[in-house]
Every structure is written in C-alpha cells, then in structure tokens.
Coordinates of C-alpha atoms in Angstrom, one line a residue:
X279 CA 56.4 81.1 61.9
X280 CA 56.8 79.4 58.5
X281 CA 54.4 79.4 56.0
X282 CA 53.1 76.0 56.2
X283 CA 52.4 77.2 59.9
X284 CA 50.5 80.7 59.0
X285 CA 46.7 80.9 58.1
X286 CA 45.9 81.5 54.7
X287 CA 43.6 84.3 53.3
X288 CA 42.3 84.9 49.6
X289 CA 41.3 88.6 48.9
X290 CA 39.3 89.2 46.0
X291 CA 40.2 92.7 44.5
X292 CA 43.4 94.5 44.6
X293 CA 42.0 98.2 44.9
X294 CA 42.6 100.5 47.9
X295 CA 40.4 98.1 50.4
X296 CA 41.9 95.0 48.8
X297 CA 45.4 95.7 49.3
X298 CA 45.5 97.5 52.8
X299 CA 43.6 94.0 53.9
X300 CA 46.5 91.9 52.8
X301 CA 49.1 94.0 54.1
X302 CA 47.5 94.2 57.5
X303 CA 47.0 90.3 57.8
X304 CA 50.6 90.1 56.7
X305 CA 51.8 92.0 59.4
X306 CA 49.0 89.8 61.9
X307 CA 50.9 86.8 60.3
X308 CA 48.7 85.4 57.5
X309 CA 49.6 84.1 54.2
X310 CA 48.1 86.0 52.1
X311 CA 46.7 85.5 48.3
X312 CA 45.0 88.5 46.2
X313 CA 43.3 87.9 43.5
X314 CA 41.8 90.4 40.7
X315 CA 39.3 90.0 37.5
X316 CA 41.8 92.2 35.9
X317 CA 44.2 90.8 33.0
X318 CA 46.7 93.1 34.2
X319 CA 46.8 95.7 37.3
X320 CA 46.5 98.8 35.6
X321 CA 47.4 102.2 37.4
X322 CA 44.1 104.2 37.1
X323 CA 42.2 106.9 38.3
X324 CA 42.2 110.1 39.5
X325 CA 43.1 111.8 42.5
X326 CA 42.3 111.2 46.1
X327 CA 41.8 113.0 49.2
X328 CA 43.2 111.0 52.5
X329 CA 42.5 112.9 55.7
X330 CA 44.1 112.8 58.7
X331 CA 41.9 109.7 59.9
X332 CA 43.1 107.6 56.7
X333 CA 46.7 108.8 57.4
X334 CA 46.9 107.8 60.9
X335 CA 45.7 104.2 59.4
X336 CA 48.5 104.4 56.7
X337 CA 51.0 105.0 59.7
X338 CA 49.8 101.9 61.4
X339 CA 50.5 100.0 57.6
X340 CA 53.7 101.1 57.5
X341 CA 53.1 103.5 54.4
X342 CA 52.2 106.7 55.4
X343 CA 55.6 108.3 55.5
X344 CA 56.0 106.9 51.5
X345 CA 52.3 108.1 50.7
X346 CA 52.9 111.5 52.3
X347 CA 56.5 111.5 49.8
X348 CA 54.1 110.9 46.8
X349 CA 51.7 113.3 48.1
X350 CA 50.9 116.7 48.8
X351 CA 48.9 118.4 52.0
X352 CA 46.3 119.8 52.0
X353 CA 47.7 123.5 52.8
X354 CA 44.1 125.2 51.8
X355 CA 40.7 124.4 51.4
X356 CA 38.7 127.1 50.2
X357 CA 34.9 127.1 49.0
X358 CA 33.6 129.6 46.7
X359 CA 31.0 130.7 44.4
X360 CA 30.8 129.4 41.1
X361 CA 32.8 133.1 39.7
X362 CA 35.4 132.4 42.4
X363 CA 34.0 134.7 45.0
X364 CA 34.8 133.6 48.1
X365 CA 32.4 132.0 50.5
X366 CA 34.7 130.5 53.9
X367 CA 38.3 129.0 54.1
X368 CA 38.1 125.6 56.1
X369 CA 40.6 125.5 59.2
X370 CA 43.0 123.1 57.5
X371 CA 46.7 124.6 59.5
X372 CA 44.3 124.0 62.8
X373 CA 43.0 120.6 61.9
X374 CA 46.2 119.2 61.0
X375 CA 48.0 120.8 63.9
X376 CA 44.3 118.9 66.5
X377 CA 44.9 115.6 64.2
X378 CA 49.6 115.6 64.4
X379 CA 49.0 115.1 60.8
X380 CA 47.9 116.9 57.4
X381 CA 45.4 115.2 54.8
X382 CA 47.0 114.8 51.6
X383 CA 46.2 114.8 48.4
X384 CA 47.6 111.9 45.8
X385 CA 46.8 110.4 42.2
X386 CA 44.9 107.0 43.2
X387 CA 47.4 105.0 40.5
X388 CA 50.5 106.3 43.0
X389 CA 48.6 105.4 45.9
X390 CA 47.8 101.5 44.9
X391 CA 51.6 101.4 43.5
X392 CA 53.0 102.6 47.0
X393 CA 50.7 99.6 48.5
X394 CA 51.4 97.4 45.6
X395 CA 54.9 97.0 46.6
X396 CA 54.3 97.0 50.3
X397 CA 52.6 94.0 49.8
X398 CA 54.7 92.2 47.2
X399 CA 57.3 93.3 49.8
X400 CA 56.4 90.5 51.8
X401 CA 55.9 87.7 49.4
X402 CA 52.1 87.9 48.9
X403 CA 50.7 86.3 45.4
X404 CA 48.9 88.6 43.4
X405 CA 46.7 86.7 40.6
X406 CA 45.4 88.9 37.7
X407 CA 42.6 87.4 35.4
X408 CA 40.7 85.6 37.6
X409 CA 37.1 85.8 37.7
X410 CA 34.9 85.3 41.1
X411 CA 32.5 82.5 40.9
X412 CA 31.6 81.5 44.3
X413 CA 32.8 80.4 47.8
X414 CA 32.1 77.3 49.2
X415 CA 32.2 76.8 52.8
X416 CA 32.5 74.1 55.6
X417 CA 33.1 74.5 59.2
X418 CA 37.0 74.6 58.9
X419 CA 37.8 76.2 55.5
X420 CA 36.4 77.9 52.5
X421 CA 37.1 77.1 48.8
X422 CA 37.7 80.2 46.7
X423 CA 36.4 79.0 43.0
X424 CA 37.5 80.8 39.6
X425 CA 35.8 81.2 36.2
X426 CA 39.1 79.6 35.3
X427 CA 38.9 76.4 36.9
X428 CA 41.4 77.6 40.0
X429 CA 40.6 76.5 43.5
X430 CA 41.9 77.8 46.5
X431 CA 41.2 76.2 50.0
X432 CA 41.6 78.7 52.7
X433 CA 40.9 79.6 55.9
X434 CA 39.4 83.2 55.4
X435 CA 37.9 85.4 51.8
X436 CA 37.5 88.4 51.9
X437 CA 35.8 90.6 49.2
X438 CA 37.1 93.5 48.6
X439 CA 35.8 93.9 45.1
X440 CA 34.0 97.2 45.3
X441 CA 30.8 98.7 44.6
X442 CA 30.0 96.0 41.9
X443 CA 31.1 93.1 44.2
X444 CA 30.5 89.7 43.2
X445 CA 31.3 88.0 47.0
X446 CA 28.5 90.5 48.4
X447 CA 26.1 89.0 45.6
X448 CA 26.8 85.9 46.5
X449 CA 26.7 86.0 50.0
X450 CA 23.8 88.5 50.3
X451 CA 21.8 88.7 47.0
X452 CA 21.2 91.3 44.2
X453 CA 20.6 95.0 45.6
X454 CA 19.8 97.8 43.8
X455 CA 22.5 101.1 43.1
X456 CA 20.7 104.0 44.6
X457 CA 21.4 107.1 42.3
X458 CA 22.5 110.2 43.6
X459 CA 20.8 112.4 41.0
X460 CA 24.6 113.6 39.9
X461 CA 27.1 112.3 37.8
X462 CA 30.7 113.1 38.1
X463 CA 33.7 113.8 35.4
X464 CA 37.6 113.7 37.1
X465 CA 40.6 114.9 35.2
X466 CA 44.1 115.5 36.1
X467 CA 46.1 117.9 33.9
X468 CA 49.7 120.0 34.1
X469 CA 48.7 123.9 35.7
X470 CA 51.7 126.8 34.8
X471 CA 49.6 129.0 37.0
X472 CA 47.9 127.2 40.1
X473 CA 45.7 129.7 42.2
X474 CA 47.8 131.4 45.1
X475 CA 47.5 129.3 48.5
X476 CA 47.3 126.0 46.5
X477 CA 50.8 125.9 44.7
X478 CA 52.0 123.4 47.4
X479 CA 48.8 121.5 48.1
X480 CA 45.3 122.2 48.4
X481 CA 42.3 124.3 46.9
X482 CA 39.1 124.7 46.7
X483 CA 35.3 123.8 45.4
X484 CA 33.7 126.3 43.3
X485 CA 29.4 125.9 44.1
X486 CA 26.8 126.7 40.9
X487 CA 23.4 125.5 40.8
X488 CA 22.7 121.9 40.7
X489 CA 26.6 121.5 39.5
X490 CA 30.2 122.3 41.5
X491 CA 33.3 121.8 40.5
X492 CA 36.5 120.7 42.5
X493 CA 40.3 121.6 41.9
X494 CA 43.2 120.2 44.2
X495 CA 46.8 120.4 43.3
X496 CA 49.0 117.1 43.5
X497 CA 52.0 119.9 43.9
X498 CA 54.5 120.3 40.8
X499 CA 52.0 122.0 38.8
X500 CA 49.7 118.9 38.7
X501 CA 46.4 119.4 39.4
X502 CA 43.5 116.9 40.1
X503 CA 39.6 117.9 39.4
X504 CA 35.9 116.6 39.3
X505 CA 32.8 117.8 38.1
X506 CA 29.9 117.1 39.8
X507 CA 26.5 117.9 37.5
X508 CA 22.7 117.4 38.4
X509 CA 21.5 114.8 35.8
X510 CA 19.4 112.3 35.2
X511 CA 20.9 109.0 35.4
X512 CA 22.4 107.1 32.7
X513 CA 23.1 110.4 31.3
X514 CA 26.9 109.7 30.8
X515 CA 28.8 110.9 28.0
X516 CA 31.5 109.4 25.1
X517 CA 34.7 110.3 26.1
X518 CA 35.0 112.7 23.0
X519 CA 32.3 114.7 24.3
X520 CA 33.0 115.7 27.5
X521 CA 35.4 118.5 27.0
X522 CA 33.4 120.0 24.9
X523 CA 30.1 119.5 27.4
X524 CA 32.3 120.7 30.2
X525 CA 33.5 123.8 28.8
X526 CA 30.0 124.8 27.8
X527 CA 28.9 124.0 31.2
X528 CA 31.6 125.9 33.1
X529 CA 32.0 128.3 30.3
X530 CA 32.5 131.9 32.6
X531 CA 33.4 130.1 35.9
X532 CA 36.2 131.0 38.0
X533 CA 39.4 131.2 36.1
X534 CA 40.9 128.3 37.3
X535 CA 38.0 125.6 36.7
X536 CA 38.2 126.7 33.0
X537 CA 41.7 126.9 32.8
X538 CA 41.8 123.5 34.3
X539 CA 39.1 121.8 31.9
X540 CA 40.7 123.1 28.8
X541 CA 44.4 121.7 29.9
X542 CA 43.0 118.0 30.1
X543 CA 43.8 115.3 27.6
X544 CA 40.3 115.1 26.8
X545 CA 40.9 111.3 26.7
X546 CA 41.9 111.0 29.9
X547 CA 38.3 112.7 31.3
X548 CA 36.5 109.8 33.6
X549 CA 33.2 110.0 33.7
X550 CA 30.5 107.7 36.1
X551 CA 27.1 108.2 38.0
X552 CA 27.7 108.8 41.4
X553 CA 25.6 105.7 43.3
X554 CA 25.8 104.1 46.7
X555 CA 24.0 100.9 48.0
X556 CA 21.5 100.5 50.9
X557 CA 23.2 99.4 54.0
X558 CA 23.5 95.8 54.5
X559 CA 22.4 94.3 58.2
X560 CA 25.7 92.1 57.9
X561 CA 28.8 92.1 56.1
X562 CA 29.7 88.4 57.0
X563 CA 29.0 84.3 56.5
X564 CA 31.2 82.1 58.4
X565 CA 34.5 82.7 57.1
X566 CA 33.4 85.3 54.3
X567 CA 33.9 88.7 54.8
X568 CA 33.4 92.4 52.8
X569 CA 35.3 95.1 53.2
X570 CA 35.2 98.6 51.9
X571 CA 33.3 99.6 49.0
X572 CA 31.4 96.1 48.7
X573 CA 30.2 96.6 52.0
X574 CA 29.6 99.9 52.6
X575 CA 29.5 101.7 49.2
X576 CA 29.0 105.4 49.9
X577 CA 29.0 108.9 47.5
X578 CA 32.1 111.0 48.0
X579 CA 31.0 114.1 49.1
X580 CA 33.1 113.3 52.6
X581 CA 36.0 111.9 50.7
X582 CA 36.3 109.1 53.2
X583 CA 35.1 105.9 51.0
X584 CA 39.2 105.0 50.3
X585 CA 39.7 105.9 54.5
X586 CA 37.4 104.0 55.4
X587 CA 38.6 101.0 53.4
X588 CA 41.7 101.4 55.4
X589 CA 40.0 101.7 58.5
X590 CA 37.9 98.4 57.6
X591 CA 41.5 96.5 57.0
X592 CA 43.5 97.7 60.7
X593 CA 40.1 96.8 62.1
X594 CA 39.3 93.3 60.5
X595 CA 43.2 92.5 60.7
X596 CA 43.6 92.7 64.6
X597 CA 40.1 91.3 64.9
X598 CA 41.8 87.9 63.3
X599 CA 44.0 87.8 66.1
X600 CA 41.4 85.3 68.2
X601 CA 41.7 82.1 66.4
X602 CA 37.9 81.6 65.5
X603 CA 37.3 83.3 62.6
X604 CA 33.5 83.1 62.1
X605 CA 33.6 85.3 65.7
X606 CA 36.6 87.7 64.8
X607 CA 34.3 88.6 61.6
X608 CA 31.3 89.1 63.9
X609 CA 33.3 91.2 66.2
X610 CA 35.2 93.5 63.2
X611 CA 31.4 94.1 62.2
X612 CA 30.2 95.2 65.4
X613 CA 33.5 97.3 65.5
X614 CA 32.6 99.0 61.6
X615 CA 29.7 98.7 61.0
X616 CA 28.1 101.9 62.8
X617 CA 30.7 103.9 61.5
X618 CA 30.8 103.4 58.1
X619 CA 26.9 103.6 57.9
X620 CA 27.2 107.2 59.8
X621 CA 29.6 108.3 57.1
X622 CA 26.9 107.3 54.3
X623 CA 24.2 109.0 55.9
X624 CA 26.5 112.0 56.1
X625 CA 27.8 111.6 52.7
X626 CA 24.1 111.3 51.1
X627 CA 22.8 114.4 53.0
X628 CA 26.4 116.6 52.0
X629 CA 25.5 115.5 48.6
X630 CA 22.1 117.6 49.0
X631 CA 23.8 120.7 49.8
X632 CA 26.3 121.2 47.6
X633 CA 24.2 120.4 44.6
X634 CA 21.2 122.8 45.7
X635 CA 19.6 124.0 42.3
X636 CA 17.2 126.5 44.0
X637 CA 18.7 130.3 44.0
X638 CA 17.2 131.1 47.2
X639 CA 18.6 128.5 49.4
X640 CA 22.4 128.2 47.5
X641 CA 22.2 132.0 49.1
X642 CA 21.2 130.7 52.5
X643 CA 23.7 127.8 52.3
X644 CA 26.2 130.2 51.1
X645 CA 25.6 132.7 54.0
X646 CA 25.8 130.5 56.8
X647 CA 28.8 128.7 55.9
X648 CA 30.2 132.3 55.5
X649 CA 29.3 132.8 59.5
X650 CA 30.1 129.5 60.3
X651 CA 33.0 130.2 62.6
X652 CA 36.5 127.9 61.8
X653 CA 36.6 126.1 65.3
X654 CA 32.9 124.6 64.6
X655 CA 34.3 123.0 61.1
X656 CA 36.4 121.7 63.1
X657 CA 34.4 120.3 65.8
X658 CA 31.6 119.0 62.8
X659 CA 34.2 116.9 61.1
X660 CA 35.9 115.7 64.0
X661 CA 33.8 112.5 65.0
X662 CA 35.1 111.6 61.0
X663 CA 38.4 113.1 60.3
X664 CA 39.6 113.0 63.9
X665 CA 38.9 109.5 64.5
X666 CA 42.0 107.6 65.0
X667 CA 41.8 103.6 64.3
X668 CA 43.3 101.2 66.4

C-alpha cells in the first residue's frame, strides 16, 4: 500500500500512550503523524515498572525483546517495615514463571527512546512545538488545528496528551484533578552496595505512617526510588529543598532508603501531587479519540498507568481495522473502558493502605499481609497483571 493509499492519523503527545498508538496503527497500516507541545523531546523521568501484562503488549509492538535489553526483572519484591523489618516477599519467580514472562523495571527516558526509534523506524513525522488548539470535525475527516497556524486534515486524532490533556477538554469539558492526599518525590542515583536479592533487579517498599518509600534497582548499580508522603495538597517543595526534607523525613529508616536519598543529585529529585480524574462516560466524538492518561488518569499504587497505555494502543489499533471509524472508536471503548476504570478503583483504594497513618491498623495491615499466603498474591493480581491483550 503506498502512502497516498493509507489512512492518516495525528496523535497529540509523544509519551508512553502517544507513541505505542502510532506504532500500532503503523503496523495496522496507517500514516501516522505525532505531534508534541514540546520544543524538543526531552528524555525525562524516572523509572518505571512494566509487568508481565505491559510486556506481553510490548511483544505484540515489536519492542519487548529491546525493552527487556534496557531493562532489568523484577527478581524480588519485598515489603517491609519502615526499619527494614520484613513484613512478606511477593511471589515474583512464580508469577513470571504463570505469566512466560518477568516485569521489568526501566528508566522512563530509555523506555520512550526504545519506542522513539521504533516509530521513526517506519517513517512516522514527529512534530515538536506545536500547541493543541482544537479539532474540527465533519463526517469524513477531522482538521487537527495548531497555536502555530498548522493544519492537518486527517482521518483519525487521537489525544494522547496525558493527565492535563487539552483534546479531553475540548471534547469533554473542564474536570476537576481529584487529590490523593499524598505527594510523591522520584530519584534515580548510582548504589556501590544494593540490598542482597535486588543486585540484578527488583526490591522492595519500606511502609511508615502516612509515608512509604520505594527502591527498585535498574541493574548496574542503578537504582530508581519514590517517596510517597501524606500531605496536604499544593504542598510541593523547590527542588533545593527536598533532599534536605527527605532526609529529615527518612532520617533512621532502613539503610537502604537513606543511603539511597543521600546519593541523588539533589537536582535531579522530581517532585508532584499524586491526582487522578473522575472517570469519564466516553472517551470518544466521531473521529476523536483518548487514550491513556487523558482518558483514564489513575494514581500509581498498581503501577499499571504506562501498561495500560499500551494496552489502550494494541486495542484501539486492531479496532481500526473496520473501515468506519466513528464505530471502531465506539467498539475500542467498550473493549477498555471497564478495565481501565477497575484498575483506578483498585489503584485509589491501594493508595489507602499503604499510606495508613493510624498505628493500630498499619499493625493489622502489616499482619495480614504477613499471613497472606504467596499463591493468593498471586491469584489477587492476576485479573491485572495476568491479563494478556490481544
């Protein structure tokens, strides 16, 4: 098929969501166009978890064998008290061996470079400084219209422009961000001495009251981490102060989490609220679309909000294989749409209990995960982590 022949798409955002959407209407035949508010595409971020559900939807891109190179697996998964006692080991070796494949960890900016040349691979534009103003739609096409003056007719946009997106406002109106009561901080620094069990990949989350603190090594002695601290929002701090703010507030914690804090650049140390959105009843006008966060924003206590983005792109992808495309949109969001709203449920109410501030319940939640048997992990996360998109 040439290219005067394919369909043409605009995406708007080139994040996680943004660029597993091209590459999967790439390989469904579209001419693809991605386009980013961004004056340049800047390799940010922290780490990121994928499990085996995001990994199986790499496979199906083509990248997983590259992102598992990059990567390390997630060998251990320990939680413990906030003094490094032990609390349970989660089954990792028996999910990974249920699922055919480990979750890995990987620092985001690798991640969206792996996908980055995927997609340039095959000749799709990516356009950097170009501000969303609006979509304008007719029966047979939609006109993608820039700050800039650019136009772009087309048969299909879709917004993949995160929890702040612009195409959901449009299409949907102005909704609220619904606080989690918990802001987060996420480094990555250089470990000599990474805790036994996580030198290849893996680690653990260390639980205090009304704050936690996560440590997962990227393998080679890198190390990725996040704070997560009960506060009230707007609460976040100047990049020269958090260091300082989290060494006070970890100060005695388990080696590691100190050790970890105090061997970040401390200009490196992101720092955000933690918010989701209330669901939306639809993610889709005509030939407009949204896909991950800008449809279903969600806190990431789960670690799925990058999977599911994934998911969202296989799914919406082979749905554009019938050639009506107000329909294949209605049909990827009866497909998603229950999903991705279980997972922020799920998400919201994790949240809860791992940032309990009460003493007497942290000891009941600490106690019956330590009884909590390996095989029911297992079977609680496998609607989520053994779910295999298609």
């Amino acid at each position: 098929m040439s290219s005067m022949d394919k369909r043409r798409a605009i995406v708007i955002g080139a994040g996680i969501g943004g660029l597993c959407s091209a590459l999967a209407l790439q390989q469904r035949g579209w001419q693809v166009a991605v386009y980013d508010k961004a004056a340049a595409l800047r390799e940010a971020g922290a780490g990121i978890v994928l499990a085996a559900n995001a990994m199986k939807a790499l496979d199906l891109l083509g990248v997983g064998s590259e992102v598992r190179e990059a990567g390390a697996p997630v060998m251990q998964a320990d939680i413990r008290t906030w003094d490094g006692k032990l609390i349970t080991s989660l089954p990792a070796a028996k999910q990974a061996e249920k699922y055919g494949t480990h979750s890995y960890v990987i620092h985001r900016a690798e991640l969206q470079s792996i996908l980055l040349r995927a997609v340039m691979a095959e000749l799709t534009e990516i356009h950097t400084g170009k501000q969303w103003i609006r979509g304008e739609q007719t029966d047979d096409a939609v006109t993608a219209v820039f700050a800039d003056g650019t136009q772009e007719q087309v048969e299909l946009v879709i917004g993949a422009d995160g929890i702040h997106s612009e195409v959901r406002e449009q299409l949907f109106g102005a909704s609220p961000l619904r606080y989690s009561g918990y802001t987060a901080l996420r480094g990555v620094c250089t470990l000599p001495d990474v805790p036994i069990g996580a030198e290849a990949g893996g680690g653990f989350e260390a639980l205090g009251q009304g704050r936690r603190f996560g440590f997962s090594s990227l393998g080679n002695g890198r190390v990725f981490w996040f704070a997560a601290i009960n506060a009230p929002q707007g609460t976040v701090l100047p990049t020269v102060e958090r260091k300082s703010a989290l060494l006070a507030l970890f100060r005695g914690w388990y080696k590691p989490v100190v050790d970890a804090i105090e061997s970040t650049e401390p200009a490196t140390i992101l720092a955000h609220d933690i918010v989701d959105r209330a669901p939306l009843a639809r993610w889709s006008t005509g030939r407009m679309t949204l896909l991950g966060d800008a449809a279903h924003p969600m806190l990431p206590n789960l670690g799925q909000g990058g999977a599911q983005a994934i998911e969202d792109a296989v799914v919406l992808a082979r749905c554009l294989q019938q050639t009506d495309v107000s329909a294949a949109l209605q049909t990827y969001e009866k497909e998603r749409m229950a999903r991705a709203y279980r997972i922020v449920r799920l998400s919201r109410s994790m949240g809860r209990m791992v940032q309990l501030e009460h003493a007497l319940l942290i000891r009941f939640r600490n106690a019956v995960m330590a009884t909590t048997p390996g095989p029911a992990y297992v079977k609680r996360f496998d609607p989520i982590v053994g779910y295999v998109v298609r």
